[in-house]
Amino acid sequence: MTKLNRQIKKDSTFYERMDFHKNLIRILKAKADKIKEGGGKSALQAHIKKGKLFVRDRIKLLIDPGTEFFELGIFAGQELYDEYIPASGTIVGLGYVSKKLCVIVANDATVKAGAWFPITCKKNLRAQEIAMENRLPIIYLVDSAGVFLPMQDEIFPDKEHFGRIFRNNAVMSAMGIPQIAAIMGPCVAGGAYLPIMSDEAIIVEGTGSVFLAGSHLVKAAIGEEIDNESLGGAEVHSSISGVTDYKVKNDEEAIQLIRNIVDKISGQKFEGFNRATPKPPENPPEDILGILPKDTITPYDMYDILSCIVDEGEFDEYKKNYGKTLITAYARIDGWAVGIVANQRSPVKTKTGEIQIGGVIYSDSADKATRFIMNCNQKKIPIVFLQDVTGFMVGSRAEHGGIIKDGAKMVNAVANSIVPKFTFIVGNSYGAGNYAMCGKAYDPRLIFAFPNARIAVMGGAQASNTLLNIKINQMMKEGKEISEEEKKKILQEISERYEKQSEPLYAAARLWVDEIIDPRDIRKIVSLGIEMANHSPITKSFITGVIQT
């Protein structure tokens, strides 16, 4: 391997940038800390009075001492509805339980009694998808009043709605993926199927209950008068119906039982991705904050970023002098062998003297990336995508050179890739560039955004002016006169709306990304991601015939 040998210039600009990005991180952390409080003090007090632990305290007890819970989707639902639903009312993440990496899904009953909103359903499906893709045990801590009825039409009938969760329960059982559920509160109607379709179900005495219809609905439907405990409480389901497998006295006992059950799991198979002894990067990860500009327009050198990520700055670059707006290389991150596909944000000069724009995918760079992705699949090397892409090159020269064909090959290679893919949106993520660089639609095992990221069909300036022209033409057809002042006002309104929709928080609220991360954590996130993916042996082949080269 060759060394990157990058010396980061630490001048006033570097420290200004670092302060800027640290402030973005502080703002996001403050928002996250507020979300972690759940539904507020009064809701929490009422919850604790019932003898229950707060959801985040449940998770702390569940995971191994001294380990961290890696949360996903903390901003899901942020400013998405009129109702305030921190973390969408459900906590999802990865954690070690009895030394085994597990997916954990836990309802927060302090948020609308744990009711399911559309985004709650989407988040649960994402958790199940991660468990299935990586063959990880999944643990459900159930405490939910069921579907949020005012929005039932957006959560009940469609393919990716509520019923898909129970379908996934069945599929995971067939796949041999362990599913363990603890019923720590109400479990109502369709939601009752989730724990009972798990492999083992624990119910907490006095607080846990399971029924298709609660006592009020039973009385309305058939006239029977009965209380919820007699209808579907712990004693009923552990001694009469046989619906649950274990009855426990409290949350603590339920959590210890889960840990005991997970401890006995055996037979996990591993792909065996290549890992050597981890080594620190050439430059500290903190330097990323001083390298990234304060905007997403100013160029910077992606090699500098990579020197803060890869072990010892060691780097085997593939086709270094060809297709230079994309960097493709083999390296190690925290010891794991990886393939890296990264957009170069500095302008580059070709052998013919042409200056290519940084962050743009040209025909030669698309061709290079296609071949490299195929090589990684052949060698079974996970791929890390670092996105800062404004799209594919446009114009007559690019079109005549076959940019659509070359771009399609790259998209094809990404779509058919069988090795684990991990995507980090470092800056821009625009248009078809988002797709070619393994955006959400292309099944990355995990996808993250930096706090400064921008995700949209095109850049804000181009989009705003395009939308302005459409608006003006529409108004002129209606016979309306438009002054320059009105044009400026309309442009400002469009720009502000478009800017908000491009922000990473907007994307995270809708689960277009799994999380907004601190860039300094990228190495440990890649490492955890590959360790997660290592649980799922690759059983199919990458078919190169679908990509004509």
Coordinates of C-alpha atoms in Angstrom, one line a residue, residues 13-231:
T13 CA -9.7 29.2 7.7
F14 CA -9.2 25.7 9.1
Y15 CA -10.2 26.8 12.6
E16 CA -13.1 28.9 11.4
R17 CA -14.5 25.9 9.6
M18 CA -13.9 23.7 12.6
D19 CA -15.8 26.1 14.8
F20 CA -18.6 26.3 12.3
H21 CA -19.1 22.5 12.1
K22 CA -18.7 22.1 15.9
N23 CA -21.6 24.5 16.3
L24 CA -23.7 22.5 13.8
I25 CA -23.0 19.4 15.9
R26 CA -23.9 21.3 19.2
I27 CA -27.2 22.4 17.7
L28 CA -28.1 18.8 16.6
K29 CA -27.0 17.4 20.0
A30 CA -29.2 19.9 21.8
K31 CA -32.2 18.8 19.6
A32 CA -31.3 15.1 20.2
D33 CA -31.1 15.7 24.0
K34 CA -34.5 17.3 24.0
I35 CA -35.9 14.3 22.0
K36 CA -34.4 11.9 24.5
E37 CA -36.6 13.3 27.2
G38 CA -39.6 11.6 25.5
G39 CA -43.1 13.0 26.0
G40 CA -42.2 15.3 28.8
K41 CA -42.0 15.4 32.6
S42 CA -45.7 14.8 33.4
A43 CA -46.0 11.9 31.0
L44 CA -42.8 10.4 32.4
Q45 CA -44.1 10.8 36.0
A46 CA -47.4 9.1 35.1
H47 CA -45.4 6.3 33.4
I48 CA -43.1 5.7 36.4
K49 CA -46.1 5.7 38.8
K50 CA -47.4 2.6 37.0
G51 CA -44.2 0.8 38.0
K52 CA -42.6 1.0 34.6
L53 CA -39.1 2.0 33.6
F54 CA -38.6 4.8 31.1
V55 CA -37.8 3.3 27.7
R56 CA -34.2 4.6 27.6
D57 CA -33.6 3.2 31.0
R58 CA -34.9 -0.2 29.8
I59 CA -32.4 -0.1 27.0
K60 CA -29.5 0.8 29.3
L61 CA -30.3 -2.2 31.5
L62 CA -30.7 -4.5 28.4
I63 CA -27.3 -3.8 26.7
D64 CA -24.0 -5.1 28.1
P65 CA -22.4 -2.9 30.8
G66 CA -19.7 -0.6 29.4
T67 CA -21.1 -0.8 25.9
E68 CA -22.9 1.9 23.9
F69 CA -26.3 1.8 22.3
F70 CA -26.0 3.0 18.7
E71 CA -29.3 4.8 18.0
L72 CA -30.8 5.1 14.6
G73 CA -33.6 7.5 13.5
I74 CA -33.6 9.7 16.6
F75 CA -34.9 12.6 14.4
A76 CA -37.6 10.5 12.8
G77 CA -40.9 12.5 12.8
Q78 CA -39.2 15.8 13.7
E79 CA -41.7 18.6 12.7
L80 CA -43.4 16.1 10.5
Y81 CA -46.9 16.3 12.0
D82 CA -48.9 18.8 14.1
E83 CA -48.4 16.4 17.0
Y84 CA -45.0 16.3 18.8
I85 CA -43.7 12.8 18.5
P86 CA -40.0 12.7 19.7
A87 CA -38.1 9.9 18.0
S88 CA -41.4 8.9 16.4
G89 CA -42.4 7.3 19.7
T90 CA -40.1 4.4 19.1
I91 CA -36.4 3.9 19.9
V92 CA -34.4 1.8 17.4
G93 CA -30.8 0.9 17.3
L94 CA -28.0 -1.6 17.7
G95 CA -26.6 -2.9 20.9
Y96 CA -24.7 -5.7 22.4
V97 CA -26.8 -8.0 24.6
S98 CA -25.0 -10.9 26.2
K99 CA -22.1 -10.2 23.9
K100 CA -24.3 -10.6 20.8
L101 CA -25.0 -7.7 18.5
C102 CA -28.8 -7.2 18.3
V103 CA -31.4 -4.8 16.8
I104 CA -33.4 -3.3 19.6
V105 CA -36.9 -1.8 19.0
A106 CA -38.6 -0.1 22.0
N107 CA -41.9 1.8 22.3
D108 CA -41.8 5.1 24.2
A109 CA -45.1 5.0 26.1
T110 CA -44.6 8.6 27.3
V111 CA -45.2 9.8 23.7
K112 CA -48.9 9.5 22.9
A113 CA -49.1 6.3 24.9
G114 CA -46.7 4.7 22.4
A115 CA -49.2 5.2 19.5
W116 CA -48.1 4.3 16.0
F117 CA -47.9 7.2 13.5
P118 CA -47.0 6.5 9.8
I119 CA -43.3 7.4 10.5
T120 CA -43.3 5.0 13.5
C121 CA -44.3 2.2 11.2
K122 CA -41.6 3.2 8.7
K123 CA -39.0 3.2 11.5
N124 CA -40.1 -0.2 12.7
L125 CA -39.9 -1.6 9.2
R126 CA -36.4 -0.2 8.8
A127 CA -35.3 -1.9 12.0
Q128 CA -36.7 -5.2 10.7
E129 CA -35.0 -4.7 7.4
I130 CA -31.6 -4.2 9.2
A131 CA -32.2 -7.4 11.2
M132 CA -33.1 -9.4 8.1
E133 CA -30.3 -8.0 5.9
N134 CA -27.7 -8.7 8.5
R135 CA -29.3 -11.7 10.2
L136 CA -29.2 -10.1 13.7
P137 CA -31.4 -11.1 16.6
I138 CA -34.2 -8.5 17.1
I139 CA -35.6 -7.6 20.5
Y140 CA -38.9 -5.8 20.9
L141 CA -39.8 -3.9 24.1
V142 CA -43.5 -3.5 23.6
D143 CA -45.5 -0.7 25.3
S144 CA -48.0 0.8 22.8
A145 CA -51.6 1.8 22.6
G146 CA -51.7 0.9 18.9
V147 CA -52.3 2.8 15.7
F148 CA -52.9 6.6 16.0
L149 CA -56.5 6.4 14.7
P150 CA -56.8 10.0 13.2
M151 CA -54.1 8.9 10.7
Q152 CA -55.2 5.2 10.2
D153 CA -55.5 5.6 6.4
E154 CA -51.8 6.4 6.2
I155 CA -50.7 3.4 8.3
F156 CA -53.1 0.6 7.8
P157 CA -53.8 -0.8 4.3
D158 CA -50.7 -0.3 2.0
K159 CA -47.8 -2.6 1.3
E160 CA -45.3 -0.8 3.5
H161 CA -47.8 -0.1 6.2
F162 CA -48.6 -1.8 9.6
G163 CA -49.3 -5.2 8.2
R164 CA -45.9 -5.5 6.7
I165 CA -44.4 -5.7 10.2
F166 CA -46.2 -8.9 11.0
R167 CA -45.3 -10.3 7.5
N168 CA -41.7 -9.6 8.4
N169 CA -42.2 -11.4 11.8
A170 CA -43.1 -14.5 9.8
V171 CA -40.3 -14.1 7.3
M172 CA -37.7 -13.7 10.0
S173 CA -38.9 -16.8 11.8
A174 CA -38.6 -18.7 8.5
M175 CA -35.0 -17.3 8.1
G176 CA -34.1 -18.5 11.6
I177 CA -33.5 -14.9 12.9
P178 CA -34.3 -14.9 16.7
Q179 CA -37.1 -12.5 17.7
I180 CA -37.8 -11.9 21.4
A181 CA -40.5 -9.7 22.7
A182 CA -41.2 -8.3 26.2
I183 CA -44.8 -7.0 26.7
M184 CA -44.2 -4.2 29.2
G185 CA -47.5 -2.3 28.6
P186 CA -50.6 -2.5 26.5
C187 CA -50.4 -4.4 23.2
V188 CA -53.6 -3.7 21.4
A189 CA -55.5 -4.8 18.2
G190 CA -53.2 -5.5 15.2
G191 CA -50.2 -4.5 17.4
A192 CA -50.9 -7.6 19.5
Y193 CA -49.5 -9.7 16.6
L194 CA -46.0 -8.3 16.8
P195 CA -44.9 -9.9 20.1
I196 CA -47.0 -13.0 19.6
M197 CA -45.5 -13.6 16.2
S198 CA -42.0 -13.4 17.8
D199 CA -40.3 -16.6 18.7
E200 CA -40.6 -16.0 22.5
A201 CA -42.9 -13.6 24.4
I202 CA -42.5 -12.3 27.9
I203 CA -45.3 -10.4 29.7
V204 CA -44.9 -8.2 32.8
E205 CA -47.5 -8.8 35.5
G206 CA -49.7 -5.8 36.3
T207 CA -48.6 -3.6 33.4
G208 CA -48.5 -5.9 30.3
S209 CA -51.6 -6.8 28.4
V210 CA -52.5 -8.2 25.1
F211 CA -55.9 -8.2 23.3
L212 CA -57.4 -7.7 19.9
A213 CA -60.0 -5.3 21.5
G214 CA -59.9 -3.5 24.8
S215 CA -62.7 -3.7 27.4
H216 CA -64.5 -0.5 26.1
L217 CA -64.6 -1.9 22.5
V218 CA -65.7 -5.4 23.8
K219 CA -68.6 -3.8 25.6
A220 CA -69.5 -1.8 22.5
A221 CA -69.2 -4.7 20.2
I222 CA -70.8 -7.6 22.1
G223 CA -72.1 -6.1 25.3
E224 CA -69.7 -8.0 27.6
E225 CA -68.4 -6.1 30.7
I226 CA -64.9 -7.0 31.7
D227 CA -61.7 -5.2 32.8
N228 CA -58.5 -5.2 30.7
E229 CA -56.6 -7.3 33.2
S230 CA -59.2 -10.0 33.2
L231 CA -59.5 -9.7 29.4

